[in-house]
Short mmCIF file of C-alpha atoms in Angstrom, two decimals:
data_model
loop_
_atom_site.label_atom_id
_atom_site.label_comp_id
_atom_site.label_asym_id
_atom_site.label_seq_id
_atom_site.Cartn_x
_atom_site.Cartn_y
_atom_site.Cartn_z
CA MET L 1 -1.71 -5.69 33.47
CA PRO L 2 -2.35 -4.04 30.07
CA SER L 3 0.51 -1.71 29.20
CA LEU L 4 0.21 2.06 29.22
CA LEU L 5 1.48 2.00 25.64
CA ARG L 6 -1.51 -0.10 24.59
CA TYR L 7 -3.94 2.41 26.07
CA ALA L 8 -2.11 5.25 24.35
CA VAL L 9 -2.38 3.47 20.97
CA LEU L 10 -6.11 2.84 21.45
CA ALA L 11 -6.67 6.49 22.34
CA ALA L 12 -4.80 7.61 19.23
CA ALA L 13 -6.96 5.33 17.06
CA LEU L 14 -10.19 7.14 17.95
CA VAL L 15 -11.67 9.22 15.13
CA LEU L 16 -12.08 12.58 16.81
CA PRO L 17 -14.32 15.36 15.48
CA SER L 18 -12.71 18.54 14.20
CA THR L 19 -15.11 20.62 16.30
CA GLN L 20 -15.26 20.19 20.05
CA PHE L 21 -17.47 21.96 22.58
CA MET L 22 -16.59 23.02 26.11
CA THR L 23 -20.19 22.42 27.18
CA ARG L 24 -20.42 19.05 25.43
CA PRO L 25 -16.91 17.56 25.40
CA LEU L 26 -18.09 14.01 24.67
CA SER L 27 -19.78 15.03 21.41
CA PHE L 28 -18.60 13.25 18.26
CA ALA L 29 -20.94 15.22 16.02
CA PRO L 30 -19.84 15.44 12.36
CA THR L 31 -18.43 18.70 11.08
CA ILE L 32 -20.48 20.21 8.24
CA ASN L 33 -18.71 22.13 5.46
CA VAL L 34 -21.18 24.22 3.44
CA THR L 35 -19.79 24.79 -0.07
CA ILE L 36 -22.79 26.40 -1.81
CA ASN L 37 -25.39 28.49 0.04
CA LYS L 38 -27.67 30.39 -2.35
CA ASN L 39 -31.00 30.91 -0.59
CA PRO L 40 -31.81 27.30 0.35
CA SER L 41 -35.22 26.38 1.70
CA THR L 42 -36.03 26.93 5.35
CA GLY L 43 -35.54 24.12 7.79
CA TYR L 44 -32.82 21.99 9.30
CA VAL L 45 -30.67 19.10 8.08
CA PHE L 46 -31.34 15.65 9.58
CA ILE L 47 -28.47 13.20 9.36
CA ALA L 48 -27.59 9.86 11.00
CA PRO L 49 -24.06 8.76 10.10
CA THR L 50 -22.67 5.27 10.68
CA GLY L 51 -19.10 4.08 10.86
CA THR L 52 -18.14 6.81 13.34
CA ASP L 53 -17.25 6.98 17.02
CA GLY L 54 -20.53 8.79 17.65
CA ASN L 55 -23.14 7.03 15.52
CA GLY L 56 -26.60 8.46 16.02
CA PRO L 57 -29.11 11.06 14.81
CA TYR L 58 -28.07 14.71 14.49
CA ILE L 59 -29.78 17.95 13.48
CA TYR L 60 -27.95 20.93 11.92
CA ASP L 61 -28.98 24.31 10.61
CA LYS L 62 -28.29 25.20 6.98
CA ALA L 63 -25.16 27.14 8.00
CA GLY L 64 -23.65 23.89 9.30
CA ASN L 65 -24.15 24.56 13.03
CA LEU L 66 -25.06 21.62 15.23
CA VAL L 67 -28.56 21.88 16.71
CA TRP L 68 -29.12 18.48 18.35
CA ASP L 69 -26.64 15.76 19.21
CA GLY L 70 -28.70 12.58 19.53
CA ALA L 71 -25.90 10.04 19.90
CA GLY L 72 -27.06 7.45 22.43
CA VAL L 73 -30.79 8.00 21.99
CA VAL L 74 -31.07 4.52 20.46
CA GLY L 75 -28.67 2.96 22.96
CA GLY L 76 -25.70 1.17 21.48
CA ALA L 77 -27.33 0.67 18.08
CA ASP L 78 -26.87 2.64 14.87
CA ALA L 79 -29.57 5.08 13.76
CA TYR L 80 -31.00 5.13 10.25
CA ASN L 81 -33.54 7.04 8.18
CA PHE L 82 -33.82 9.93 10.66
CA HIS L 83 -36.64 12.25 9.64
CA VAL L 84 -39.65 14.28 10.78
CA CYS L 85 -42.97 12.44 10.78
CA MET L 86 -46.54 13.34 11.77
CA TYR L 87 -47.76 11.26 14.70
CA ASP L 88 -50.54 11.94 17.19
CA ARG L 89 -51.40 15.09 15.20
CA SER L 90 -48.02 16.78 15.76
CA PRO L 91 -44.50 16.67 14.32
CA HIS L 92 -42.33 13.92 15.77
CA LEU L 93 -39.00 12.35 14.90
CA CYS L 94 -38.90 8.92 13.29
CA LEU L 95 -35.89 6.63 12.92
CA THR L 96 -34.84 3.01 13.07
CA GLY L 97 -32.31 1.87 15.64
CA GLY L 98 -30.54 -1.34 14.75
CA LEU L 99 -27.36 -3.32 14.35
CA GLY L 100 -26.04 -3.33 10.81
CA HIS L 101 -25.26 -6.66 9.19
CA GLN L 102 -24.58 -7.72 5.59
CA GLY L 103 -26.54 -5.00 3.81
CA TYR L 104 -29.44 -4.97 6.26
CA ALA L 105 -30.11 -4.25 9.93
CA ILE L 106 -31.90 -5.90 12.83
CA GLY L 107 -33.67 -3.39 15.01
CA THR L 108 -36.76 -1.46 16.04
CA ALA L 109 -38.44 1.63 14.64
CA MET L 110 -38.88 4.49 17.10
CA ILE L 111 -40.89 7.70 17.37
CA LEU L 112 -39.56 10.62 19.46
CA ASP L 113 -41.48 13.69 20.56
CA ALA L 114 -40.31 17.31 20.40
CA ASN L 115 -38.52 16.79 23.73
CA TYR L 116 -36.37 14.06 22.08
CA ARG L 117 -37.94 11.37 24.23
CA ILE L 118 -39.05 8.02 22.79
CA VAL L 119 -42.85 7.91 22.98
CA THR L 120 -43.43 4.60 21.18
CA SER L 121 -41.72 1.94 19.15
CA VAL L 122 -42.99 0.09 16.08
CA GLN L 123 -42.07 -3.52 15.40
CA THR L 124 -42.92 -6.06 12.76
CA GLY L 125 -45.59 -8.62 13.64
CA GLY L 126 -46.69 -12.10 12.62
CA PRO L 127 -43.91 -14.32 11.23
CA GLY L 128 -41.86 -11.32 10.13
CA ASN L 129 -38.28 -10.76 11.19
CA TYR L 130 -37.12 -7.65 13.03
CA ALA L 131 -37.47 -4.21 11.50
CA ASP L 132 -34.77 -3.28 8.99
CA GLN L 133 -33.23 0.15 8.44
CA HIS L 134 -34.31 0.65 4.84
CA GLU L 135 -37.84 1.94 5.44
CA PHE L 136 -39.86 3.28 8.32
CA GLN L 137 -42.60 5.68 7.29
CA VAL L 138 -45.65 6.79 9.26
CA MET L 139 -48.65 6.76 6.92
CA ALA L 140 -51.00 9.68 6.31
CA GLY L 141 -53.23 10.10 9.34
CA GLY L 142 -50.54 8.90 11.72
CA ASN L 143 -52.25 5.64 12.68
CA ALA L 144 -50.15 3.16 10.71
CA ALA L 145 -46.56 2.78 9.57
CA VAL L 146 -44.77 0.78 6.90
CA LEU L 147 -41.62 -1.15 7.80
CA SER L 148 -39.10 -3.09 5.73
CA SER L 149 -37.64 -6.36 6.95
CA TYR L 150 -35.34 -9.12 5.76
CA ARG L 151 -35.52 -12.86 6.44
CA SER L 152 -33.18 -15.71 5.56
CA ILE L 153 -34.99 -18.82 4.25
CA PRO L 154 -33.91 -22.24 2.88
CA TYR L 155 -34.52 -22.13 -0.86
CA ASP L 156 -34.22 -24.17 -4.05
CA MET L 157 -31.46 -22.29 -5.90
CA THR L 158 -31.48 -24.34 -9.10
CA ALA L 159 -33.23 -21.54 -11.04
CA MET L 160 -30.32 -19.10 -10.70
CA PRO L 161 -29.61 -16.99 -13.80
CA TYR L 162 -26.37 -16.34 -15.72
CA GLY L 163 -25.34 -20.00 -15.67
CA VAL L 164 -24.77 -19.98 -11.91
CA THR L 165 -25.14 -23.56 -10.66
CA MET L 166 -26.49 -24.06 -7.16
CA GLN L 167 -28.71 -26.57 -5.40
CA GLN L 168 -30.25 -26.15 -1.97
CA GLY L 169 -29.19 -22.86 -0.42
CA PHE L 170 -30.38 -19.85 1.54
CA LEU L 171 -32.23 -16.87 0.09
CA MET L 172 -32.51 -13.42 1.62
CA ASP L 173 -36.19 -12.63 1.24
CA SER L 174 -37.24 -8.98 1.27
CA MET L 175 -40.57 -8.15 2.86
CA PHE L 176 -42.55 -5.23 4.22
CA GLN L 177 -45.48 -4.77 6.54
CA GLU L 178 -47.99 -2.06 7.27
CA ILE L 179 -48.48 -1.96 11.05
CA ASP L 180 -51.16 -0.36 13.20
CA ILE L 181 -48.98 1.73 15.53
CA LYS L 182 -51.20 1.59 18.62
CA SER L 183 -52.13 -2.11 18.53
CA GLY L 184 -49.11 -3.51 16.71
CA GLN L 185 -51.40 -5.53 14.41
CA VAL L 186 -50.24 -6.33 10.87
CA VAL L 187 -52.48 -4.56 8.35
CA PHE L 188 -50.65 -5.80 5.23
CA GLU L 189 -47.54 -7.80 4.43
CA TRP L 190 -45.73 -8.69 1.22
CA TYR L 191 -42.85 -11.07 0.48
CA ALA L 192 -40.70 -10.65 -2.63
CA SER L 193 -40.17 -14.42 -3.02
CA ASP L 194 -43.93 -14.90 -3.51
CA HIS L 195 -44.08 -12.55 -6.50
CA VAL L 196 -40.63 -11.98 -8.03
CA PRO L 197 -38.62 -15.00 -9.35
CA VAL L 198 -34.99 -15.39 -8.35
CA ASN L 199 -33.91 -15.24 -11.99
CA HIS L 200 -35.03 -11.58 -12.11
CA THR L 201 -31.99 -10.64 -10.05
CA ARG L 202 -29.19 -8.64 -11.63
CA VAL L 203 -26.43 -9.60 -9.19
CA TYR L 204 -24.31 -12.70 -8.69
CA PRO L 205 -23.93 -14.48 -5.36
CA HIS L 206 -21.13 -12.90 -3.34
CA SER L 207 -20.37 -10.42 -6.13
CA PHE L 208 -20.06 -7.65 -3.53
CA GLY L 209 -20.42 -7.29 0.21
CA GLN L 210 -24.20 -6.98 0.57
CA VAL L 211 -25.21 -9.89 -1.67
CA GLY L 212 -24.22 -12.99 0.31
CA ASP L 213 -23.05 -16.33 -1.09
CA GLY L 214 -26.24 -18.32 -0.40
CA TYR L 215 -24.47 -21.21 1.32
CA SER L 216 -25.47 -20.44 4.90
CA GLY L 217 -28.33 -18.86 6.77
CA HIS L 218 -25.98 -16.12 7.92
CA SER L 219 -24.95 -15.26 4.35
CA PRO L 220 -28.10 -15.73 2.26
CA PHE L 221 -28.19 -14.65 -1.38
CA ASP L 222 -29.89 -11.23 -1.41
CA TYR L 223 -31.47 -11.35 -4.86
CA PHE L 224 -34.00 -8.52 -4.38
CA HIS L 225 -32.84 -6.03 -1.68
CA ILE L 226 -35.84 -3.88 -0.88
CA ASN L 227 -34.83 -0.31 0.01
CA SER L 228 -37.96 1.85 -0.08
CA ILE L 229 -41.74 1.53 0.23
CA ASP L 230 -44.22 4.34 -0.38
CA LYS L 231 -48.01 4.03 -0.16
CA SER L 232 -50.21 6.09 -2.45
CA THR L 233 -53.01 8.07 -0.83
CA LYS L 234 -54.94 7.87 -4.13
CA SER L 235 -54.66 4.34 -5.51
CA LEU L 236 -53.49 2.86 -2.18
CA MET L 237 -50.82 0.95 -4.09
CA TYR L 238 -47.37 0.47 -2.62
CA LEU L 239 -44.35 1.64 -4.60
CA VAL L 240 -41.37 -0.66 -3.93
CA SER L 241 -37.75 -0.18 -4.96
CA ALA L 242 -35.46 -3.24 -5.29
CA ARG L 243 -31.78 -2.47 -5.68
CA HIS L 244 -30.67 -5.91 -6.88
CA THR L 245 -33.28 -6.26 -9.62
CA ASN L 246 -32.80 -2.62 -10.76
CA SER L 247 -36.59 -2.33 -10.69
CA ILE L 248 -39.52 -0.37 -9.28
CA TYR L 249 -42.75 -2.24 -8.54
CA ALA L 250 -46.34 -1.11 -7.95
CA ILE L 251 -48.06 -3.50 -5.51
CA ASN L 252 -51.84 -3.88 -5.21
CA SER L 253 -52.78 -3.40 -1.54
CA SER L 254 -55.70 -5.83 -1.81
CA THR L 255 -54.46 -8.70 -3.99
CA HIS L 256 -50.71 -8.37 -3.22
CA ASP L 257 -50.04 -8.69 -6.96
CA VAL L 258 -47.42 -6.74 -8.89
CA VAL L 259 -49.47 -4.26 -10.96
CA TRP L 260 -46.52 -3.01 -13.01
CA ARG L 261 -42.74 -3.10 -13.06
CA LEU L 262 -40.34 -0.40 -14.29
CA ALA L 263 -36.80 -1.39 -15.24
CA CYS L 264 -34.41 0.72 -17.32
CA PRO L 265 -31.16 -1.24 -17.19
CA GLY L 266 -29.03 0.66 -19.69
CA THR L 267 -25.78 -1.24 -20.24
CA MET L 268 -26.67 -3.94 -17.71
CA GLN L 269 -28.43 -7.24 -18.36
CA PRO L 270 -31.93 -6.46 -19.78
CA SER L 271 -34.92 -6.86 -17.48
CA SER L 272 -38.58 -7.31 -18.29
CA SER L 273 -40.43 -4.03 -17.86
CA ASP L 274 -43.99 -2.89 -18.40
CA PHE L 275 -42.67 0.41 -19.78
CA ASP L 276 -40.24 1.22 -22.59
CA CYS L 277 -37.68 3.70 -21.24
CA GLN L 278 -37.16 6.54 -23.68
CA GLY L 279 -33.43 7.23 -23.85
CA PHE L 280 -32.53 6.94 -20.17
CA ASN L 281 -31.60 4.31 -17.62
CA PHE L 282 -31.18 3.75 -13.89
CA SER L 283 -29.71 1.02 -11.72
CA SER L 284 -29.10 0.15 -8.05
CA GLN L 285 -31.63 2.87 -7.27
CA HIS L 286 -33.06 4.01 -3.93
CA ASP L 287 -35.93 6.07 -2.50
CA ALA L 288 -38.72 5.62 -5.07
CA ARG L 289 -41.73 7.87 -4.31
CA TRP L 290 -45.13 8.63 -5.76
CA VAL L 291 -45.31 12.18 -7.17
CA ARG L 292 -48.65 12.21 -9.02
CA GLU L 293 -51.26 9.73 -10.27
CA ASP L 294 -53.66 10.55 -13.10
CA THR L 295 -55.87 8.32 -15.21
CA ASP L 296 -53.30 7.85 -17.96
CA THR L 297 -50.03 8.95 -16.37
CA THR L 298 -48.16 8.18 -13.17
CA THR L 299 -45.20 10.28 -12.06
CA ILE L 300 -42.60 8.92 -9.67
CA SER L 301 -39.23 10.06 -8.35
CA LEU L 302 -36.15 8.05 -7.41
CA PHE L 303 -32.46 8.35 -6.62
CA ASP L 304 -30.40 6.66 -9.36
CA ASN L 305 -27.16 5.37 -7.84
CA ALA L 306 -26.09 4.07 -11.28
CA ASN L 307 -23.40 1.98 -9.59
CA ASN L 308 -23.30 -0.80 -7.00
CA GLY L 309 -19.53 -1.01 -6.77
CA VAL L 310 -19.36 -3.68 -9.46
CA ASN L 311 -21.74 -2.66 -12.27
CA GLN L 312 -22.08 0.90 -13.54
CA THR L 313 -24.64 2.51 -15.85
CA ASP L 314 -23.63 6.17 -15.51
CA ILE L 315 -20.77 8.26 -14.17
CA ILE L 316 -22.91 10.20 -11.67
CA SER L 317 -25.69 9.42 -9.22
CA ALA L 318 -28.75 11.60 -9.73
CA GLY L 319 -32.33 12.25 -8.74
CA MET L 320 -34.92 11.49 -11.40
CA ILE L 321 -38.55 12.44 -12.03
CA ILE L 322 -40.17 9.97 -14.42
CA ASP L 323 -43.52 10.00 -16.23
CA LEU L 324 -45.13 6.61 -16.93
CA ASN L 325 -47.77 6.61 -19.67
CA HIS L 326 -50.14 3.68 -19.13
CA LYS L 327 -51.66 3.99 -22.63
CA THR L 328 -48.48 4.11 -24.70
CA GLY L 329 -46.38 2.02 -22.31
CA LYS L 330 -43.57 4.58 -22.44
CA ALA L 331 -41.44 5.90 -19.57
CA VAL L 332 -40.12 9.43 -20.09
CA LEU L 333 -37.44 11.12 -17.98
CA ARG L 334 -38.92 14.52 -17.22
CA LEU L 335 -36.09 15.87 -15.01
CA ARG L 336 -32.65 14.70 -13.92
CA SER L 337 -30.66 16.40 -11.19
CA LEU L 338 -27.07 17.62 -11.21
CA PRO L 339 -24.28 16.69 -8.81
CA THR L 340 -24.41 19.09 -5.85
CA ALA L 341 -20.63 19.20 -5.53
CA SER L 342 -17.79 18.64 -7.97
CA ALA L 343 -16.18 16.12 -5.63
CA VAL L 344 -19.35 14.03 -5.42
CA GLY L 345 -19.81 11.85 -8.47
CA GLN L 346 -21.41 8.63 -7.35
CA SER L 347 -22.91 6.98 -4.35
CA VAL L 348 -22.43 3.23 -4.73
CA SER L 349 -24.96 2.56 -1.96
CA GLN L 350 -27.78 4.37 -0.15
CA GLY L 351 -29.04 7.88 -0.94
CA ASN L 352 -32.32 9.76 -1.26
CA PHE L 353 -34.17 12.40 -3.27
CA GLN L 354 -36.64 14.31 -1.09
CA ALA L 355 -39.37 16.58 -2.47
CA LEU L 356 -39.65 19.75 -0.35
CA PRO L 357 -42.88 21.74 0.21
CA ASN L 358 -41.58 24.69 -1.88
CA GLY L 359 -40.95 22.49 -4.93
CA ASN L 360 -37.20 22.08 -4.38
CA TYR L 361 -35.50 18.72 -3.89
CA PHE L 362 -33.06 17.70 -1.17
CA PHE L 363 -30.40 15.04 -1.73
CA GLY L 364 -28.46 12.67 0.48
CA TYR L 365 -25.54 10.94 -1.22
CA GLY L 366 -25.40 7.84 0.97
CA SER L 367 -21.93 6.33 0.78
CA SER L 368 -20.51 9.72 -0.24
CA GLN L 369 -20.28 12.22 2.60
CA ALA L 370 -22.40 14.91 1.00
CA PHE L 371 -25.89 16.37 0.73
CA GLY L 372 -27.51 19.32 -1.01
CA GLU L 373 -30.56 21.01 -2.48
CA GLN L 374 -31.67 21.91 -6.00
CA PHE L 375 -34.52 23.91 -7.46
CA ILE L 376 -36.20 23.90 -10.86
CA ASN L 377 -35.21 27.13 -12.60
CA SER L 378 -37.16 29.24 -15.11
CA LYS L 379 -35.87 27.09 -17.97
CA GLY L 380 -37.31 23.96 -16.39
CA TYR L 381 -33.99 22.44 -15.32
CA PHE L 382 -32.47 21.65 -11.97
CA GLU L 383 -30.04 24.19 -10.51
CA VAL L 384 -27.94 23.74 -7.38
CA ASN L 385 -28.62 26.26 -4.60
CA TYR L 386 -27.17 24.45 -1.59
CA ALA L 387 -24.39 21.91 -1.11
CA ALA L 388 -22.41 20.57 1.80
CA THR L 389 -19.99 17.84 2.73
CA TRP L 390 -19.43 16.37 6.16
CA THR L 391 -16.66 14.65 8.04
CA THR L 392 -16.33 12.94 11.39
CA GLY L 393 -12.66 13.70 11.76
CA ALA L 394 -9.30 12.78 10.31
CA ASP L 395 -9.21 9.86 7.89
CA SER L 396 -12.99 9.41 7.85
CA VAL L 397 -13.66 9.96 4.14
CA GLY L 398 -14.88 6.76 2.55
CA LYS L 399 -15.32 5.06 5.91
CA THR L 400 -18.48 6.70 7.19
CA MET L 401 -21.81 7.06 5.44
CA CYS L 402 -25.42 8.09 5.96
CA TYR L 403 -28.33 6.10 4.59
CA ARG L 404 -30.59 9.13 4.00
CA THR L 405 -30.26 12.87 4.68
CA PHE L 406 -33.33 15.11 4.92
CA SER L 407 -34.43 18.73 5.34
CA TYR L 408 -37.42 19.68 7.50
CA ASP L 409 -38.77 22.51 9.59
CA TRP L 410 -38.52 21.67 13.28
CA THR L 411 -39.29 23.40 16.58
CA SER L 412 -38.18 22.27 20.02
CA THR L 413 -37.84 23.71 23.50
CA PRO L 414 -36.81 20.53 25.33
CA ALA L 415 -38.90 20.15 28.47
CA ASN L 416 -36.61 17.82 30.37
CA THR L 417 -33.19 19.45 29.88
CA VAL L 418 -31.54 22.80 30.70
CA PRO L 419 -28.76 24.83 29.10
CA ALA L 420 -25.23 23.52 29.68
CA VAL L 421 -22.64 26.03 30.94
CA TYR L 422 -18.87 26.10 31.35
CA VAL L 423 -17.26 29.12 33.09
CA TYR L 424 -13.55 29.98 32.99
CA ALA L 425 -11.29 32.61 34.51
CA GLN L 426 -7.50 32.67 34.23
CA LYS L 427 -7.24 33.68 37.86
CA VAL L 428 -9.48 34.87 40.65
CA GLY L 429 -10.41 38.45 39.88
CA SER L 430 -9.90 38.31 36.11
CA ALA L 431 -12.95 38.54 33.83
CA ASN L 432 -14.88 35.34 33.15
CA THR L 433 -15.36 33.65 29.79
CA ILE L 434 -18.66 31.77 29.63
CA TYR L 435 -19.63 29.00 27.21
CA VAL L 436 -23.30 28.03 26.90
CA SER L 437 -25.38 25.65 24.76
CA TRP L 438 -28.73 23.91 24.94
CA ASN L 439 -28.80 20.65 23.03
CA GLY L 440 -31.80 20.44 20.70
CA ALA L 441 -33.35 23.84 21.47
CA THR L 442 -34.43 25.74 18.35
CA THR L 443 -36.31 28.62 20.01
CA VAL L 444 -33.35 30.32 21.73
CA ALA L 445 -32.46 33.76 20.33
CA GLN L 446 -30.27 35.14 23.10
CA TRP L 447 -28.66 34.36 26.44
CA ALA L 448 -28.91 36.32 29.71
CA PHE L 449 -26.08 36.04 32.25
CA TYR L 450 -26.40 36.29 36.05
CA ALA L 451 -23.65 36.25 38.68
CA ALA L 452 -23.44 35.60 42.43
CA ASP L 453 -20.80 35.25 45.14
CA ASP L 454 -22.05 31.87 46.31
CA LYS L 455 -24.01 29.03 44.73
CA TYR L 456 -27.37 29.80 46.30
CA GLY L 457 -26.91 33.53 46.79
CA HIS L 458 -28.57 36.45 45.05
CA TYR L 459 -27.90 36.44 41.29
CA THR L 460 -27.72 39.82 39.56
CA THR L 461 -28.01 40.51 35.84
CA ILE L 462 -24.63 41.10 34.19
CA GLY L 463 -25.44 41.11 30.46
CA THR L 464 -26.98 39.45 27.41
CA THR L 465 -25.73 38.26 24.04
CA LYS L 466 -27.19 36.76 20.88
CA LYS L 467 -27.09 33.02 20.39
CA ASN L 468 -24.24 32.13 18.05
CA GLY L 469 -24.18 28.57 16.69
CA PHE L 470 -24.46 25.53 18.89
CA GLU L 471 -22.18 26.90 21.62
CA THR L 472 -22.06 30.63 22.34
CA THR L 473 -18.98 32.19 23.96
CA TRP L 474 -19.40 35.39 25.98
CA ALA L 475 -16.72 37.55 27.59
CA ALA L 476 -18.04 38.84 30.91
CA PRO L 477 -17.05 42.37 32.01
CA LYS L 478 -16.11 41.21 35.52
CA TYR L 479 -15.18 38.23 37.62
CA SER L 480 -17.65 36.24 39.65
CA ARG L 481 -17.34 32.78 41.13
CA TRP L 482 -20.88 31.57 40.37
CA TRP L 483 -22.96 32.04 37.22
CA ARG L 484 -26.37 31.18 35.86
CA VAL L 485 -27.46 31.55 32.22
CA ASP L 486 -31.06 31.93 31.04
CA ALA L 487 -32.22 31.07 27.52
CA LEU L 488 -34.45 33.76 26.01
CA ASP L 489 -36.67 33.58 22.92
CA GLN L 490 -36.80 36.18 20.16
CA PHE L 491 -39.06 38.39 22.31
CA GLY L 492 -36.83 38.20 25.36
CA VAL L 493 -39.10 35.80 27.20
CA PRO L 494 -37.16 33.41 29.49
CA LEU L 495 -37.35 29.77 28.38
CA ARG L 496 -35.14 27.91 30.85
CA SER L 497 -32.35 28.52 33.36
CA SER L 498 -29.08 26.62 33.56
CA ALA L 499 -27.79 25.08 36.76
CA ASN L 500 -25.74 27.39 38.97
CA THR L 501 -22.19 26.88 37.72
CA ASN L 502 -18.85 27.35 39.47
CA THR L 503 -15.93 29.07 37.73
CA PHE L 504 -12.96 26.94 36.71
CA VAL L 505 -9.70 28.66 37.72
CA PRO L 506 -6.41 26.90 36.83
CA ASN L 507 -4.03 26.14 39.66
CA ALA L 508 -0.53 27.57 40.00
CA ALA L 509 1.07 24.70 38.08
CA LEU L 510 -1.28 25.13 35.11
CA VAL L 511 -1.94 28.85 34.91
CA GLY L 512 1.27 29.64 33.04
CA ALA L 513 0.06 27.63 30.03
CA CYS L 514 -3.40 29.25 30.03
CA LYS L 515 -4.78 32.23 28.17
CA SER L 516 -7.28 34.81 29.28
CA THR L 517 -10.16 32.95 27.63
CA GLU L 518 -9.18 29.30 27.97
CA CYS L 519 -6.65 26.71 28.99
CA PRO L 520 -5.46 24.87 25.85
CA VAL L 521 -5.51 21.10 26.01
CA GLY L 522 -2.01 19.70 26.31
CA PRO L 523 -0.60 18.00 23.17
CA ALA L 524 0.34 14.83 25.05
CA TRP L 525 0.64 13.26 28.48
CA GLN L 526 3.72 11.70 29.99
CA ALA L 527 3.56 8.21 31.44
CA PRO L 528 5.70 6.90 34.28
CA THR L 529 8.90 5.31 33.01
CA SER L 530 8.03 2.06 34.77
CA SER L 531 4.68 0.39 35.15
CA SER L 532 5.83 -0.68 38.65
CA LEU L 533 5.08 2.87 39.75
CA LEU L 534 1.40 2.02 39.37
CA SER L 535 1.70 -1.08 41.58
CA THR L 536 1.72 -1.34 45.34
CA PRO L 537 5.26 -2.08 46.60
CA ALA L 538 5.62 -5.68 47.76
CA THR L 539 6.62 -4.68 51.27
CA THR L 540 3.58 -2.46 51.63
CA ALA L 541 1.30 -5.16 50.27
CA ALA L 542 2.78 -7.71 52.66
CA ALA L 543 2.43 -5.38 55.58
CA ALA L 544 -1.20 -4.81 54.71
CA LYS L 545 -2.07 -8.50 54.85
CA PRO L 546 -4.35 -9.39 57.76
CA THR L 547 -2.93 -11.70 60.40
#
């Protein structure tokens, strides 16, 4: 029999959140610490941390209050790239659920409706491998989506750069597909190994965790590492970011050819580039996006990590807006962001730089537990107006991360759930304290409270209170055994009723440790001094044997 001590040690090892809810005790939602809050844009924060005890998608308001706890929506997998997308002519939620491996994931892309229910999934087709976490984006019009994927292939490794000597080995080939969502048919696919030579890589085999050594199919050499794909609505070209070549590529959607390549390596090994970078550099970048395309000039944005844990080209990670002049062949850095928090210098992996509808930019710092927002001030420079850090509990810094963090407007009155309620009274006859929440609801402005003497009796109105954060606490003016709580919108219109909920009253042995508003959780539990107390005595067991 496993010892009680072993179970106690395992329980102590759990990374618990610093915020717990009476109406949602199993929640492991991260705690958000807002450090700068100077009139940020409207909308909510969308985050999907990994490396926690509650991996999954979460939504918060800009004050740091939890709005939706989505842990479990993708089953036992991790969630990545959680964002709002337009599908079937209405806002939906898009994410990839998958199992993380050596710098990539194996999974399926999913689309959820405003009720947080999965309405469809998107998978790669043809000879492609499973969907990877790095990119899932529904295209304009909502009929197609682009997905990233990784495949391990046997490969002739004799052309390795930097004097690395190898023979036959295994290559991690980056690829992406555009998929028709309804039919699942492949509209377009592209493989890095068909267009970018292995000697364009800027990493060594096994130089850090995500690269692989190339000697087995389970540890292929990841020479390219695709991490974003964006399709232009004007030229229809795909913009591809490759972390391990430190390059951005424009891909022709008809011929599959590389139209141009941008590489600004700085202090790292020089790379061939179709543009001469004017006094700036980037490396290990993520999240390259089209901003504008004119006849002579193309503008793109990206998140410059500037560090992959081994090689470094700058002391901070930053968002960049870059102008590419196709006549002069020059790349000019138009704007570069600032760190959103003094404690956040670099993100050695992951991260994003999201353009918001009001012209501001929102940042996720990937391997650093931080996100924020910046605007372009009257002098034409970035200025920080919102910053936050997050934690999943004690000793979580540096162990948890989030691939991308976004900001979007979002509205939901979940159709298939009701408010959750917990009711407490220190003793029968003393006033109740009521806790209420409704996971994912954004339209609740206030709560109305109703009481009754029995579960199915007549409920009378007792009072109302404004919604306050994820879980609202209300002190009732009187005692009642049974309660119901209604969610009301800003106009006082009822949205949904909770289940009829019984009052928890501590027994005589517990009541002395309780307060008028709650019973504190005990600091520890005491185990029997002997494990034999948990076993059936031998005489009893023998007597119980059938004859």
